Each structure stands twice: as C-alpha cells, then as structure tokens.
Short mmCIF file of C-alpha atoms in Angstrom, two decimals:
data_model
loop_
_atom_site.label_atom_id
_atom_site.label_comp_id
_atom_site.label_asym_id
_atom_site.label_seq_id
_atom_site.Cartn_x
_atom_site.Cartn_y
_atom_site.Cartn_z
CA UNK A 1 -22.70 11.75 -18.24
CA UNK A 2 -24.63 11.52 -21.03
CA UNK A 3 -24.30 8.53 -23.47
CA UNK A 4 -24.61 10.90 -26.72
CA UNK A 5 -21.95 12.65 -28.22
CA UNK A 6 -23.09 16.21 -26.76
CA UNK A 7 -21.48 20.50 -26.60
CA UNK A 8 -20.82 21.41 -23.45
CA UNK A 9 -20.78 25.58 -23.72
CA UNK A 10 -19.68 27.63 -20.61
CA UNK A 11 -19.89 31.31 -20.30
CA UNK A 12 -19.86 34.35 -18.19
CA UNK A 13 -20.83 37.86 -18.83
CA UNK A 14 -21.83 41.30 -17.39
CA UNK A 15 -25.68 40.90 -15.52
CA UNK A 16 -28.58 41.95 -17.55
CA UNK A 17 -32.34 41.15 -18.51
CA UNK A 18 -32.26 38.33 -21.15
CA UNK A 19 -29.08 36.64 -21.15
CA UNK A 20 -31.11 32.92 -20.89
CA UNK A 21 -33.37 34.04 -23.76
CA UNK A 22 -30.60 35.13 -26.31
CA UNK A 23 -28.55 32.07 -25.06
CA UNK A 24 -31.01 29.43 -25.42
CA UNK A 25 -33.10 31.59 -28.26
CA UNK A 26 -30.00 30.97 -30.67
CA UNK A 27 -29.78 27.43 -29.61
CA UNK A 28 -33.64 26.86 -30.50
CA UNK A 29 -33.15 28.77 -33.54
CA UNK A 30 -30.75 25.98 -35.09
CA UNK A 31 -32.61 23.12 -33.54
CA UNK A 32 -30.31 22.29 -30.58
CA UNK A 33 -31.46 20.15 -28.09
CA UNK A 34 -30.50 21.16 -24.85
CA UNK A 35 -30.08 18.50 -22.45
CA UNK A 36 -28.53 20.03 -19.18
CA UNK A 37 -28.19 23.50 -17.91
CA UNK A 38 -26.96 25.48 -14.86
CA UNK A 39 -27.30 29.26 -14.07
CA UNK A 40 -25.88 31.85 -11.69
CA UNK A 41 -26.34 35.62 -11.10
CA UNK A 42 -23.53 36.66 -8.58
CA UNK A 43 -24.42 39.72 -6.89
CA UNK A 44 -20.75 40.62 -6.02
CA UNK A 45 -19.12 40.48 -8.93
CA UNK A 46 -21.96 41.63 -10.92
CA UNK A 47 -21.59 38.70 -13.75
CA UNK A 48 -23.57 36.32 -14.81
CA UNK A 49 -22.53 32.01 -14.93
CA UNK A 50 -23.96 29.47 -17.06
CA UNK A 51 -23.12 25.68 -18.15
CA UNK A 52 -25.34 24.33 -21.32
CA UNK A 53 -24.94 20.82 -22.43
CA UNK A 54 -26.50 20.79 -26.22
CA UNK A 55 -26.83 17.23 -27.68
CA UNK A 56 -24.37 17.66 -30.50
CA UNK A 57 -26.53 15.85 -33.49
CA UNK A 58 -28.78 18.26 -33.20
CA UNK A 59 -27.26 20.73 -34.60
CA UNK A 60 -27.44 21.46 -38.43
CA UNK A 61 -23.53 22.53 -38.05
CA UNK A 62 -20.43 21.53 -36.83
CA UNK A 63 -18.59 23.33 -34.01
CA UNK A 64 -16.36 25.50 -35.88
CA UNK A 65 -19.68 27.27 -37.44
CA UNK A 66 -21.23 27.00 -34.26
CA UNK A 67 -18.26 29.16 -32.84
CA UNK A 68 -18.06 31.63 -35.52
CA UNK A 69 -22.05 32.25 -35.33
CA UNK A 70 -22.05 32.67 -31.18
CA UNK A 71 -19.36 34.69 -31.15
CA UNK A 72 -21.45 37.36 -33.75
CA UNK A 73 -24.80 37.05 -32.53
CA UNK A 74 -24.61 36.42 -28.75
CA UNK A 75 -21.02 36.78 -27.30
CA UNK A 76 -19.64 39.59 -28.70
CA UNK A 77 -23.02 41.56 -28.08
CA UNK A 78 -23.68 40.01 -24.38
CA UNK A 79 -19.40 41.34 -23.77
CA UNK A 80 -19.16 37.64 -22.83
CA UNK A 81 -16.47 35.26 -21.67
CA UNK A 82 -17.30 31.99 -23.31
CA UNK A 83 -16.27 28.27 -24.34
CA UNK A 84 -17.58 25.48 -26.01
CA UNK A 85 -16.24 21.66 -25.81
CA UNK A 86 -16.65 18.79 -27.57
CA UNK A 87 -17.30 15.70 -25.17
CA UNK A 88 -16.00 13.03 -28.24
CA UNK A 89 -12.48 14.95 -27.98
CA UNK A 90 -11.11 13.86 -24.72
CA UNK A 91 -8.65 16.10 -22.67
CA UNK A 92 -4.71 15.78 -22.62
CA UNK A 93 -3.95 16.33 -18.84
CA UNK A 94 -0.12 16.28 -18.43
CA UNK A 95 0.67 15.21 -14.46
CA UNK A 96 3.82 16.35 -12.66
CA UNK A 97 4.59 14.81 -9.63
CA UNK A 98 7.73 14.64 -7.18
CA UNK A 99 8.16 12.09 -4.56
CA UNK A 100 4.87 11.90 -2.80
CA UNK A 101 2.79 9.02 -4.87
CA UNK A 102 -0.18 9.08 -2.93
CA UNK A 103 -2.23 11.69 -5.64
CA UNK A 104 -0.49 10.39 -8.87
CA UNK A 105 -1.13 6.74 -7.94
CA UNK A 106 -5.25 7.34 -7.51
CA UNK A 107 -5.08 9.51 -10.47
CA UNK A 108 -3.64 6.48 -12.30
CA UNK A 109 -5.76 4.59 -10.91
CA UNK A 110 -8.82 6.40 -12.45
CA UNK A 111 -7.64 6.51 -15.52
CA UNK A 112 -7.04 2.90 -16.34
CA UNK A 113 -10.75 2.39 -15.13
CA UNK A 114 -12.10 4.97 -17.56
CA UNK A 115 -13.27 6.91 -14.51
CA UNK A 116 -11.15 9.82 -15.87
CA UNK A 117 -12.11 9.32 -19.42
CA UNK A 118 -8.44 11.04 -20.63
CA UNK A 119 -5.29 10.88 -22.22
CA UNK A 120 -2.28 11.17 -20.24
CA UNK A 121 0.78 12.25 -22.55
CA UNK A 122 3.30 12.59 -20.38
CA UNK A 123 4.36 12.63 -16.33
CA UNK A 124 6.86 14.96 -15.65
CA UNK A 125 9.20 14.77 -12.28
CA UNK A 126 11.71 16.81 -10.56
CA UNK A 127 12.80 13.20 -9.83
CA UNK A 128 13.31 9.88 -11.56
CA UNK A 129 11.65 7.85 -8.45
CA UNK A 130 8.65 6.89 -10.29
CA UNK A 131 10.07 6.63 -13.64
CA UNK A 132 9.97 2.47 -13.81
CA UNK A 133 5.91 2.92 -12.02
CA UNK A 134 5.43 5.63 -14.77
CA UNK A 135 6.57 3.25 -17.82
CA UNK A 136 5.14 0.22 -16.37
CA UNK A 137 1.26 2.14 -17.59
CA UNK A 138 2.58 2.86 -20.90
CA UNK A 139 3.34 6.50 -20.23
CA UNK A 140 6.33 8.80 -21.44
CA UNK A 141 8.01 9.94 -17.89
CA UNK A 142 9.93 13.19 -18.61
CA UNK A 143 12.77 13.78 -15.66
CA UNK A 144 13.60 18.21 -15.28
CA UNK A 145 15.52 18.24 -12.45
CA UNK A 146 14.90 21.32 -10.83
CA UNK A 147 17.49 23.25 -8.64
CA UNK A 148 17.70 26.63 -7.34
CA UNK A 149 20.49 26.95 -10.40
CA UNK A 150 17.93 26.12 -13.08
CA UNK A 151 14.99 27.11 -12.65
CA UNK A 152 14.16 29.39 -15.44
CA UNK A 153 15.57 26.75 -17.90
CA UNK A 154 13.54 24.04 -16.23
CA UNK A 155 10.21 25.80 -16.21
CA UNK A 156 11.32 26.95 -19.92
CA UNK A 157 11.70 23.27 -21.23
CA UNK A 158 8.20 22.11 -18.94
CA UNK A 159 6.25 24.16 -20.68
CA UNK A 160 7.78 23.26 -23.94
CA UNK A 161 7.18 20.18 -23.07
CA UNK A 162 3.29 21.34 -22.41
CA UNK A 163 3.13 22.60 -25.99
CA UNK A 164 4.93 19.66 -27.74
CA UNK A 165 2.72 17.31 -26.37
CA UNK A 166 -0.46 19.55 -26.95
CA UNK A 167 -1.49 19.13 -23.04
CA UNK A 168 -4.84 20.91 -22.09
CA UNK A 169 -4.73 21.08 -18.58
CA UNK A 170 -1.78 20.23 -16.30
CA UNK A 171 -1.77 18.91 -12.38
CA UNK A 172 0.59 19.12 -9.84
CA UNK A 173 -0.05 15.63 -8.34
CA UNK A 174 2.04 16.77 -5.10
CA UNK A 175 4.80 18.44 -7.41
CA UNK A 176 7.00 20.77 -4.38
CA UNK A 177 8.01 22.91 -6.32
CA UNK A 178 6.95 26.53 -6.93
CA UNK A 179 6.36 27.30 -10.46
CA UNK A 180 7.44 30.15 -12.09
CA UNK A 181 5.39 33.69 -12.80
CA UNK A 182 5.59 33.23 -16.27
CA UNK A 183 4.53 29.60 -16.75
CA UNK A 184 1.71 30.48 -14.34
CA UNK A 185 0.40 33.28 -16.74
CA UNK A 186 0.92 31.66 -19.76
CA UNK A 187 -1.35 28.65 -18.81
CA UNK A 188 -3.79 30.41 -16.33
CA UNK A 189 -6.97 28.28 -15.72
CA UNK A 190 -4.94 25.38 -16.97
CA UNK A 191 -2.73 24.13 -13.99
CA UNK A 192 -4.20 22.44 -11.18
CA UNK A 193 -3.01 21.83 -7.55
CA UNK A 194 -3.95 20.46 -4.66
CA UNK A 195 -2.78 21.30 -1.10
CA UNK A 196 -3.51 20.29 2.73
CA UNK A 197 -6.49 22.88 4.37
CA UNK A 198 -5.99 22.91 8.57
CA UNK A 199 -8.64 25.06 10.14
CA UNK A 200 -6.82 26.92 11.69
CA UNK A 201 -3.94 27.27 9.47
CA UNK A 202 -0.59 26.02 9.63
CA UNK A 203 2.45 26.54 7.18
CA UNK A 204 5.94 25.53 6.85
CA UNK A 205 7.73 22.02 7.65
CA UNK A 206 5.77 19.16 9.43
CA UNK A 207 2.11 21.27 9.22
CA UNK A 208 0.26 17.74 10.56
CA UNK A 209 2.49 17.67 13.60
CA UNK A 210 2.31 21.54 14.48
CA UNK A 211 -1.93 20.72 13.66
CA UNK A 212 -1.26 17.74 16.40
CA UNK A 213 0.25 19.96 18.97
CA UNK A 214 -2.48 22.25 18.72
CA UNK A 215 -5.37 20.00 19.19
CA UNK A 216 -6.96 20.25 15.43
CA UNK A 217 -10.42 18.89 14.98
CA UNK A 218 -10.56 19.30 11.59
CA UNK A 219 -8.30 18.58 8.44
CA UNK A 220 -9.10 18.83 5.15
CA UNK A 221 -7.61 19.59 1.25
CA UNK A 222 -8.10 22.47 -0.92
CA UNK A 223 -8.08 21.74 -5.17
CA UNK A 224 -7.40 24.92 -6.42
CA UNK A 225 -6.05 26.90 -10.20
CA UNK A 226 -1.86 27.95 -9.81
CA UNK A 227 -1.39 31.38 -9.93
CA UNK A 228 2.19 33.26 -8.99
CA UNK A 229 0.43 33.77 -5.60
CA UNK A 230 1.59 30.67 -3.84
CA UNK A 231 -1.32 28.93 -3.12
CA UNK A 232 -3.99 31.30 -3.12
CA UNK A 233 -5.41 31.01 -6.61
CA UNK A 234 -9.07 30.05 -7.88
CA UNK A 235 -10.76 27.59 -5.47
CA UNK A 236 -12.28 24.54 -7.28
CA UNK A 237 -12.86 22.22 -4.62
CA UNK A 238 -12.48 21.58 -1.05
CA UNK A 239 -13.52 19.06 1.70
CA UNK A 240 -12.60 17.84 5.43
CA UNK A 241 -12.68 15.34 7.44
CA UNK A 242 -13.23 15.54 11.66
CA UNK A 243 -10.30 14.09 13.70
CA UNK A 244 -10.18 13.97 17.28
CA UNK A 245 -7.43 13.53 20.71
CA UNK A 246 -6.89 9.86 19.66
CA UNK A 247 -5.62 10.43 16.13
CA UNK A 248 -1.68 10.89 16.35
CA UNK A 249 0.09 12.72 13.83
CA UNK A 250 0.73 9.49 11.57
CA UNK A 251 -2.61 8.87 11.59
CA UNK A 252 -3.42 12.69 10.72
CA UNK A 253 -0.71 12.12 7.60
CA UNK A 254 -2.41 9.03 6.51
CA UNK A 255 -5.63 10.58 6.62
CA UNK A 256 -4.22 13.97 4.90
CA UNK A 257 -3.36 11.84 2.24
CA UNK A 258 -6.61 9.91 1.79
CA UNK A 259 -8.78 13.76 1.44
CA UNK A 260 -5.91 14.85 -1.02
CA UNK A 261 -6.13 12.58 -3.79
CA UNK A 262 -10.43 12.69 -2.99
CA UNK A 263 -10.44 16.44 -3.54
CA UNK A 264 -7.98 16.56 -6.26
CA UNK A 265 -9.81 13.72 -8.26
CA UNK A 266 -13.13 15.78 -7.70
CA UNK A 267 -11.66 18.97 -8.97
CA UNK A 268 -9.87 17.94 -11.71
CA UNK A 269 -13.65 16.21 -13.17
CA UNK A 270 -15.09 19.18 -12.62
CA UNK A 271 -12.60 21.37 -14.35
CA UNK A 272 -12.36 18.51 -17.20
CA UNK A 273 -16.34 18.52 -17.67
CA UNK A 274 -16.19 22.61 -18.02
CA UNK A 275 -18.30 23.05 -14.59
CA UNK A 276 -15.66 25.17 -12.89
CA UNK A 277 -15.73 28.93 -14.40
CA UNK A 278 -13.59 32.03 -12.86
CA UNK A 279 -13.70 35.45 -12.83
CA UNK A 280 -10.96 37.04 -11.51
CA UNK A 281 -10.63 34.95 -7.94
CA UNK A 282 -14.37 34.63 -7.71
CA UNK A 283 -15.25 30.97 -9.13
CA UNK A 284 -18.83 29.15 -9.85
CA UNK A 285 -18.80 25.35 -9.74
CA UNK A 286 -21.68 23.69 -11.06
CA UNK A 287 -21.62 20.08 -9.69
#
C-alpha cells in the first residue's frame, strides 16, 4: 500500500486493439502518475480487466471531474464497466454475524490493528449473544431476529439499516441465514460470505463429520459475492489446507475454522482495495 494519497480505477470492457493506450493516454494527458497497474484479456468471456493505481496529486482535478471526463472520452466509447476510488475515503463494511464468533472475532481483530484500515458502523445479529463483545469495541450492535414468520420484514429493516448507516460493502461473518432475493439484487457485488470448501463436497448438518467418515484429505474455505443462488455466487478467494487419518472431526472443526476467517480476511482486502472485478460469474482478482 502506497503511503500517498492515490485513485485506484477498475474497469472492464468488450476486447479490442488499444484499450491500454486510450486508458493510460488520458491519464498522461492530465499528468497522472501511474503508480501500479494490472491487466487481463479473458478469452472466454471476451472482456477485457484492468486495475490502475494513479497517485492522486497528480492530477490537475479532483475526482468528480475526473469521473465526468472518463466517462466521455474513454468509458462510454470503450462500452466499459468502470470505477474509481479514493484510498483517503475509507470503506463502511457493516458485519452480520450469528452465533459462530470465530470470523467476526479475527475480523475485529484486524481492525483495531489498522490491518483493515475501515470503519465498522454497525454489527447486525439474528442474535443478541455477542451484543456485550460487540459494545465492549465501541460498535452499535443491531439485534433482527429472524424467524421463518419475519423474514421479509427482517431483510426489509437490514437493509434499511444498510442505507441509514451508508455501509459500502456488507459480510456475513458466519451469519446462517439465507438472505433474501431482493436484498441480494439490490446490493450485488456488495455482500460478502464465506463458507467451508470439502473436496469432495459435502452439504447439510455436521459436513466435517460426514468429510471424517469419508476419509477427506483436504479441507478448505471458499470467500465468495451473495447472490439468490445459495452459495454459488462470484468466487473471490479460496484456499485449503491437507488433513490426514489422525485428524478427528474436532480437530477438522478447529481447523475449518482457522482457513475461514484466513480466506474471508483475504477476500474481503481484496474486494476493499478494488482488485476483485466480475462479469457475470466470471471474476479477475488481481493480488
């Protein structure tokens, strides 16, 4: 991370010849300094990636102008999906959480070290367990109890919630609960989850114990974007770790839980430093 207050501009658009030189051309043109960049042609999908860090005083403009005059000269021509961020404005990340602490207590743990350089408005629980924990940090804890009575209304007042506390990017922190199909829309690319990966698969109740019975080798955690498909959206980031005949199942939880707040920590910095960008389910992570 650079010391500098600097633009961090992510895009996508269709594949053609000259998509670096109009990009960085308009850049030069100003007198931008670029100090970091990343690029990707995907033959699959056809599109093009790219990540751009511009040092921000180099600009003769601030980043409204900057928006309006990429948008005319380069986006809109280019038919290109884009953003720009400012690294001095850090990001509100709202974290939900139910009764499993193991993800919400490293995440905590990251931010009172600066690690994750954010703000943390809010935790929001389908439970009051952690509400004293929650307080303790100096953090708002918001208890929706969720039931299969109220769920509409309680995904209705979370993402009020979401709005009222102008929250940027939201995690599930080991929240079990489904949300709903129209919270998942209306913040797409903006909720994050994390979830246990067995090769081979196994769903349902106890998944470490049916992995245990069937002589796993490998466990591991998926970070991945919430979509209404339950959990099948955007892959961010995954990892594993290699087990073997002498690990029981307690031992598989423990270490379930140890990969699961690694990956999710991992993910969440690169979707908070503008590395992760999706098309459709196809996404391009520039670590």
């Amino acid at each position: 991370m650079h010391r500098d207050r600097f633009y961090t501009l992510s895009a996508s658009c269709p594949d053609q010849v000259g998509i670096i030189a109009r990009v960085t051309g308009f850049i030069a043109e100003h007198g931008g300094w670029i100090l970091e960049s990343s690029f990707h042609a995907d033959e699959v999908t056809g599109r093009y990636f790219m990540r751009i860090e511009i040092k921000a005083d180099s600009l003769p403009f601030l980043l409204a102008e900057f928006r309006e005059r990429f948008k005319a000269k380069v986006a809109e021509p280019l038919s290109m999906a884009w953003r720009i961020a400012d690294s001095a404005v850090k990001k509100r990340v709202v974290l939900m959480v139910s009764k499993q602490e193991h993800c919400l207590y490293d995440l905590l743990a990251r931010w009172q070290s600066k690690e994750l350089d954010i703000e943390i408005p809010c935790v929001i629980s389908n439970h009051d367990s952690f509400k004293g924990f929650i307080e303790w940090h100096g953090i708002p804890f918001i208890h929706v109890p969720v039931n299969k009575d109220n769920k509409a209304a309680a995904y209705a007042e979370i993402a009020r919630i979401f709005d009222d506390v102008r929250g940027d990017t939201m995690v599930l922190a080991r929240y079990m609960q489904i949300l709903s199909p129209e919270l998942c829309a209306a913040l797409a690319g903006r909720i994050i989850n994390i979830h246990h990966s067995f090769l081979p698969s196994f769903v349902g109740a106890k998944p470490y114990h049916q992995a245990y019975e069937r002589g796993v080798k490998l466990i591991g955690a998926t970070c991945h974007y919430v979509t209404s498909e339950l959990d099948a959206g955007p892959i961010i980031e995954q990892d594993v770790i290699r087990i073997d005949h002498s690990d029981a199942p307690e031992d598989m939880v423990r270490y379930g839980k140890d990969i699961e707040k690694t990956v999710l920590a991992r993910g969440l910095r690169y979707h908070l430093e503008d590395r992760v960008l999706v098309h459709g389910n196809k996404t391009v992570v520039f670590r």
